[in-house]
Amino acid sequence: MNKYNVITLFPDLINEWKKTGIIHQAISKKIFEVNTVNLRDYGLGDYKQVDDAPYGGGPGMVLMPEPLDNAILKHKADVNIFMTPSGDQLNEKLLLELLEYQSINLLCGRYEGFDQRIIDMHADYEISIGFSVVSGGEIPALFLLEAITRRIPGTLGNPESLEFETFKENKYDFPVYTRPEIYKNYEVPDVLLSGNHKKIQEWKKNNLKDI
Ligand SMILES: C[S@@+](CC[C@H](N)C(=O)[O-])C[C@H]1O[C@@H](n2cnc3c(N)ncnc32)[C@H](O)[C@@H]1O
């Protein structure tokens, strides 16, 4: 069973996500496992300190190496992935590579990010989920986790959902429609109501847009 550990200062964010929809079902069916590791538990001193001011000055705080190092050493995995805006951009090829690992640690940064030495010591991957900066690594880690886990057989109700999908073969998915046939003068394309399987498949293929 694939196992994912999310090392974070905000485990509640991850734990809430675990309660939702197909993720919850897949975890209950033991298709994969997601554990949260509270970085605060590895904080230093009475105040469980995890961050400090940057050497050389500048705004914000930096995540100290020692709590992260101790958390990683306690929760060993096949690979450690650091969520960083400057990392490799997540794409289909990278996702398929990550699917091969039985266990992954996902490291979520906060503030001004990680002390570079912890990345130098432990990072097998640095991954970015897009060309925008958010305030913490939790949402990027969840984005990555959803993208990986929906590809694990058994997670999706219907595995055919993965057959035609945006980004496959450098295309965007075709548009989809459901009832009613007409909504406020907006109509479903006739061909989709025709029952002609061959024509419907052709229409779907012709409506995959180029990226
Ligand atoms: C406010 S950001 C740090 C930004 C950093 N000072 C910079 O400009 O690159 C705090 C944390 O959020 C996460 N993060 C923010 N944007 C991200 C992105 N696009 N992809 C992956 N992680 C991201 C990282 O874990 C990062 O350490």
CSV table of C-alpha atoms and ligand atoms in Angstrom, one decimal:
chain,number,residue,atom,x,y,z
A,1,MET,CA,0.0,0.0,0.0
A,2,ASN,CA,1.4,3.5,-1.0
A,3,LYS,CA,2.1,5.6,2.1
A,4,TYR,CA,2.4,9.3,2.2
A,5,ASN,CA,3.6,11.4,5.2
A,6,VAL,CA,2.9,15.1,5.2
A,7,ILE,CA,5.3,17.0,7.5
A,8,THR,CA,3.6,20.2,8.3
A,9,LEU,CA,2.9,22.9,10.9
A,10,PHE,CA,-0.8,22.7,10.0
A,11,PRO,CA,-1.9,19.0,10.1
A,12,ASP,CA,-5.6,20.0,10.4
A,13,LEU,CA,-5.6,21.2,6.8
A,14,ILE,CA,-4.5,17.7,5.7
A,15,ASN,CA,-6.7,15.9,8.1
A,16,GLU,CA,-9.8,17.8,6.9
A,17,TRP,CA,-8.9,16.9,3.3
A,18,LYS,CA,-8.7,13.2,4.3
A,19,LYS,CA,-12.4,13.3,5.3
A,20,THR,CA,-13.6,14.3,1.8
A,21,GLY,CA,-15.2,12.2,-1.0
A,22,ILE,CA,-13.2,9.7,-2.9
A,23,ILE,CA,-10.1,10.3,-0.8
A,24,HIS,CA,-11.9,9.3,2.4
A,25,GLN,CA,-13.3,6.2,0.6
A,26,ALA,CA,-9.9,5.2,-0.8
A,27,ILE,CA,-8.2,5.6,2.6
A,28,SER,CA,-11.0,3.5,4.3
A,29,LYS,CA,-10.5,0.8,1.7
A,30,LYS,CA,-6.7,0.9,2.4
A,31,ILE,CA,-5.9,1.8,-1.2
A,32,PHE,CA,-3.3,4.2,0.2
A,33,GLU,CA,-2.4,5.8,3.5
A,34,VAL,CA,-1.9,9.4,4.4
A,35,ASN,CA,-0.3,10.4,7.7
A,36,THR,CA,0.3,13.8,9.1
A,37,VAL,CA,3.5,14.6,11.1
A,38,ASN,CA,3.2,17.8,13.2
A,39,LEU,CA,6.5,19.6,12.8
A,40,ARG,CA,5.7,21.5,16.0
A,41,ASP,CA,6.2,18.1,17.9
A,42,TYR,CA,9.9,18.3,16.8
A,43,GLY,CA,10.3,22.0,17.8
A,44,LEU,CA,13.1,23.0,20.1
A,45,GLY,CA,12.9,24.0,23.7
A,46,ASP,CA,9.9,24.9,25.9
A,47,TYR,CA,8.3,26.9,23.1
A,48,LYS,CA,8.8,24.2,20.5
A,49,GLN,CA,10.5,26.6,18.2
A,50,VAL,CA,10.6,25.7,14.6
A,51,ASP,CA,11.6,29.0,12.9
A,52,ASP,CA,14.1,31.8,13.3
A,53,ALA,CA,15.2,35.0,11.7
A,54,PRO,CA,17.2,34.8,8.5
A,55,TYR,CA,21.0,35.2,8.6
A,56,GLY,CA,21.9,38.3,6.6
A,57,GLY,CA,18.7,40.0,7.6
A,58,GLY,CA,15.5,40.4,5.6
A,59,PRO,CA,11.8,40.0,6.3
A,60,GLY,CA,10.1,37.0,7.7
A,61,MET,CA,11.3,33.8,9.4
A,62,VAL,CA,13.0,30.7,8.1
A,63,LEU,CA,12.2,27.0,9.1
A,64,MET,CA,15.1,25.8,11.1
A,65,PRO,CA,17.0,22.6,10.0
A,66,GLU,CA,16.9,20.7,13.3
A,67,PRO,CA,13.2,20.1,13.7
A,68,LEU,CA,12.8,19.1,10.1
A,69,ASP,CA,15.8,16.8,10.2
A,70,ASN,CA,14.5,15.0,13.3
A,71,ALA,CA,11.0,14.6,11.8
A,72,ILE,CA,12.5,13.2,8.5
A,73,LEU,CA,14.8,10.8,10.4
A,74,LYS,CA,11.9,9.6,12.5
A,75,HIS,CA,9.6,9.1,9.5
A,76,LYS,CA,11.8,7.5,6.8
A,77,ALA,CA,10.4,7.2,3.3
A,78,ASP,CA,11.6,6.2,-0.1
A,79,VAL,CA,11.9,9.8,-1.1
A,80,ASN,CA,11.6,13.2,0.5
A,81,ILE,CA,9.7,15.8,-1.6
A,82,PHE,CA,10.1,19.5,-0.6
A,83,MET,CA,7.3,21.7,-1.8
A,84,THR,CA,9.0,24.9,-3.1
A,85,PRO,CA,8.0,27.5,-5.6
A,86,SER,CA,11.4,27.3,-7.2
A,87,GLY,CA,11.2,23.5,-7.7
A,88,ASP,CA,10.5,21.4,-10.8
A,89,GLN,CA,7.1,22.1,-12.2
A,90,LEU,CA,4.6,19.3,-11.6
A,91,ASN,CA,3.6,17.6,-14.8
A,92,GLU,CA,2.3,14.2,-16.0
A,93,LYS,CA,5.7,12.7,-16.5
A,94,LEU,CA,6.8,13.6,-13.0
A,95,LEU,CA,3.5,12.3,-11.5
A,96,LEU,CA,4.0,8.9,-13.2
A,97,GLU,CA,7.6,8.8,-11.8
A,98,LEU,CA,6.3,9.6,-8.3
A,99,LEU,CA,3.6,6.9,-8.5
A,100,GLU,CA,6.4,4.3,-8.5
A,101,TYR,CA,7.4,5.1,-4.9
A,102,GLN,CA,5.8,3.0,-2.1
A,103,SER,CA,6.4,5.8,0.5
A,104,ILE,CA,6.9,9.5,0.2
A,105,ASN,CA,7.5,12.3,2.7
A,106,LEU,CA,6.0,15.6,1.6
A,107,LEU,CA,7.6,18.6,3.3
A,108,CYS,CA,5.5,21.7,3.7
A,109,GLY,CA,7.3,25.1,4.0
A,110,ARG,CA,5.9,28.2,5.7
A,111,TYR,CA,7.1,31.8,6.2
A,112,GLU,CA,10.2,32.5,4.0
A,113,GLY,CA,10.7,28.8,3.4
A,114,PHE,CA,13.2,26.1,4.5
A,115,ASP,CA,16.8,26.6,5.6
A,116,GLN,CA,18.6,25.6,2.4
A,117,ARG,CA,20.8,23.1,4.3
A,118,ILE,CA,17.8,20.8,5.0
A,119,ILE,CA,17.0,20.8,1.3
A,120,ASP,CA,20.7,20.0,0.5
A,121,MET,CA,20.7,17.2,3.1
A,122,HIS,CA,17.4,15.5,2.4
A,123,ALA,CA,15.6,16.6,-0.8
A,124,ASP,CA,15.2,13.9,-3.5
A,125,TYR,CA,12.8,16.3,-5.2
A,126,GLU,CA,11.8,19.9,-5.0
A,127,ILE,CA,8.4,20.4,-6.6
A,128,SER,CA,6.4,23.5,-7.5
A,129,ILE,CA,2.7,23.3,-8.4
A,130,GLY,CA,2.7,26.5,-10.4
A,131,PHE,CA,4.2,29.9,-11.1
A,132,SER,CA,2.5,31.6,-8.1
A,133,VAL,CA,3.5,31.7,-4.5
A,134,VAL,CA,1.1,30.7,-1.8
A,135,SER,CA,1.7,31.1,2.0
A,136,GLY,CA,2.4,27.5,2.8
A,137,GLY,CA,3.3,24.1,1.3
A,138,GLU,CA,0.1,22.4,2.5
A,139,ILE,CA,-2.1,23.3,-0.4
A,140,PRO,CA,0.7,22.5,-2.9
A,141,ALA,CA,1.2,19.1,-1.1
A,142,LEU,CA,-2.6,18.4,-1.3
A,143,PHE,CA,-2.6,19.3,-5.0
A,144,LEU,CA,0.2,16.8,-5.5
A,145,LEU,CA,-1.4,14.2,-3.3
A,146,GLU,CA,-4.7,14.4,-5.2
A,147,ALA,CA,-3.0,14.2,-8.5
A,148,ILE,CA,-1.0,11.1,-7.5
A,149,THR,CA,-3.7,9.2,-5.5
A,150,ARG,CA,-6.4,9.5,-8.2
A,151,ARG,CA,-4.0,7.5,-10.4
A,152,ILE,CA,-3.7,4.6,-7.9
A,153,PRO,CA,-6.0,1.8,-9.1
A,154,GLY,CA,-9.2,1.7,-7.0
A,155,THR,CA,-9.2,5.4,-6.0
A,156,LEU,CA,-11.6,6.6,-8.7
A,157,GLY,CA,-15.1,5.1,-9.0
A,158,ASN,CA,-14.6,4.6,-12.7
A,159,PRO,CA,-11.0,4.2,-13.9
A,160,GLU,CA,-12.1,5.2,-17.4
A,161,SER,CA,-12.1,8.8,-16.1
A,162,LEU,CA,-8.4,8.7,-16.5
A,163,GLU,CA,-8.5,7.6,-20.2
A,164,PHE,CA,-9.4,10.9,-21.7
A,165,GLU,CA,-8.1,13.7,-19.5
A,166,THR,CA,-6.7,17.1,-19.8
A,167,PHE,CA,-2.9,17.0,-20.3
A,168,LYS,CA,-3.0,13.5,-21.8
A,169,GLU,CA,-1.3,13.7,-25.2
A,170,ASN,CA,-0.9,17.5,-24.8
A,171,LYS,CA,-4.7,18.1,-25.1
A,172,TYR,CA,-7.4,19.6,-22.9
A,173,ASP,CA,-10.4,17.4,-22.2
A,174,PHE,CA,-13.6,17.7,-24.3
A,175,PRO,CA,-16.5,19.8,-22.8
A,176,VAL,CA,-19.0,17.8,-20.8
A,177,TYR,CA,-22.8,18.2,-20.3
A,178,THR,CA,-25.6,16.8,-18.2
A,179,ARG,CA,-29.3,17.3,-17.7
A,180,PRO,CA,-31.3,19.3,-18.6
A,181,GLU,CA,-31.0,19.3,-22.4
A,182,ILE,CA,-31.7,23.0,-22.6
A,183,TYR,CA,-30.8,25.4,-19.8
A,184,LYS,CA,-31.8,29.1,-20.2
A,185,ASN,CA,-31.5,28.7,-24.0
A,186,TYR,CA,-28.1,27.0,-23.8
A,187,GLU,CA,-28.4,23.6,-25.5
A,188,VAL,CA,-26.4,20.4,-25.3
A,189,PRO,CA,-24.8,19.6,-28.7
A,190,ASP,CA,-27.2,17.4,-30.8
A,191,VAL,CA,-24.7,14.7,-31.4
A,192,LEU,CA,-24.4,13.9,-27.7
A,193,LEU,CA,-28.2,13.2,-27.6
A,194,SER,CA,-28.1,11.2,-30.9
A,195,GLY,CA,-27.3,7.8,-29.3
A,196,ASN,CA,-24.8,7.3,-32.2
A,197,HIS,CA,-21.8,5.9,-30.4
A,198,LYS,CA,-19.4,6.3,-33.3
A,199,LYS,CA,-20.4,9.9,-33.9
A,200,ILE,CA,-20.2,10.7,-30.2
A,201,GLN,CA,-16.6,9.3,-30.0
A,202,GLU,CA,-15.7,11.3,-33.1
A,203,TRP,CA,-17.1,14.5,-31.6
A,204,LYS,CA,-15.3,13.9,-28.3
A,205,LYS,CA,-12.0,13.4,-30.2
A,206,ASN,CA,-12.5,16.5,-32.3
A,207,ASN,CA,-13.3,18.6,-29.2
A,208,LEU,CA,-10.0,17.8,-27.4
A,209,LYS,CA,-8.4,21.2,-27.6
A,210,ASP,CA,-4.6,21.6,-28.2
A,211,ILE,CA,-2.6,23.0,-25.3
B,1,LIG,C1,5.5,32.1,1.3
B,1,LIG,S1,6.2,30.6,0.7
B,1,LIG,C2,8.0,31.0,0.6
B,1,LIG,C3,8.2,31.9,-0.6
B,1,LIG,C4,9.7,32.2,-0.8
B,1,LIG,N1,10.2,33.3,0.0
B,1,LIG,C5,9.9,32.5,-2.2
B,1,LIG,O1,9.7,33.7,-2.6
B,1,LIG,O2,10.2,31.6,-3.0
B,1,LIG,C6,6.2,29.5,2.0
B,1,LIG,C7,6.1,28.0,1.5
B,1,LIG,O3,5.0,27.8,0.7
B,1,LIG,C8,5.2,26.7,-0.2
B,1,LIG,N2,4.9,27.2,-1.5
B,1,LIG,C9,4.5,28.4,-1.9
B,1,LIG,N3,4.2,28.5,-3.2
B,1,LIG,C10,4.5,27.2,-3.7
B,1,LIG,C11,4.4,26.7,-5.0
B,1,LIG,N4,4.0,27.4,-6.1
B,1,LIG,N5,4.7,25.4,-5.1
B,1,LIG,C12,5.1,24.6,-4.1
B,1,LIG,N6,5.2,25.1,-2.8
B,1,LIG,C13,4.9,26.4,-2.6
B,1,LIG,C14,6.6,26.3,0.0
B,1,LIG,O4,6.7,25.2,0.9
B,1,LIG,C15,7.3,27.5,0.7
B,1,LIG,O5,8.4,27.2,1.5
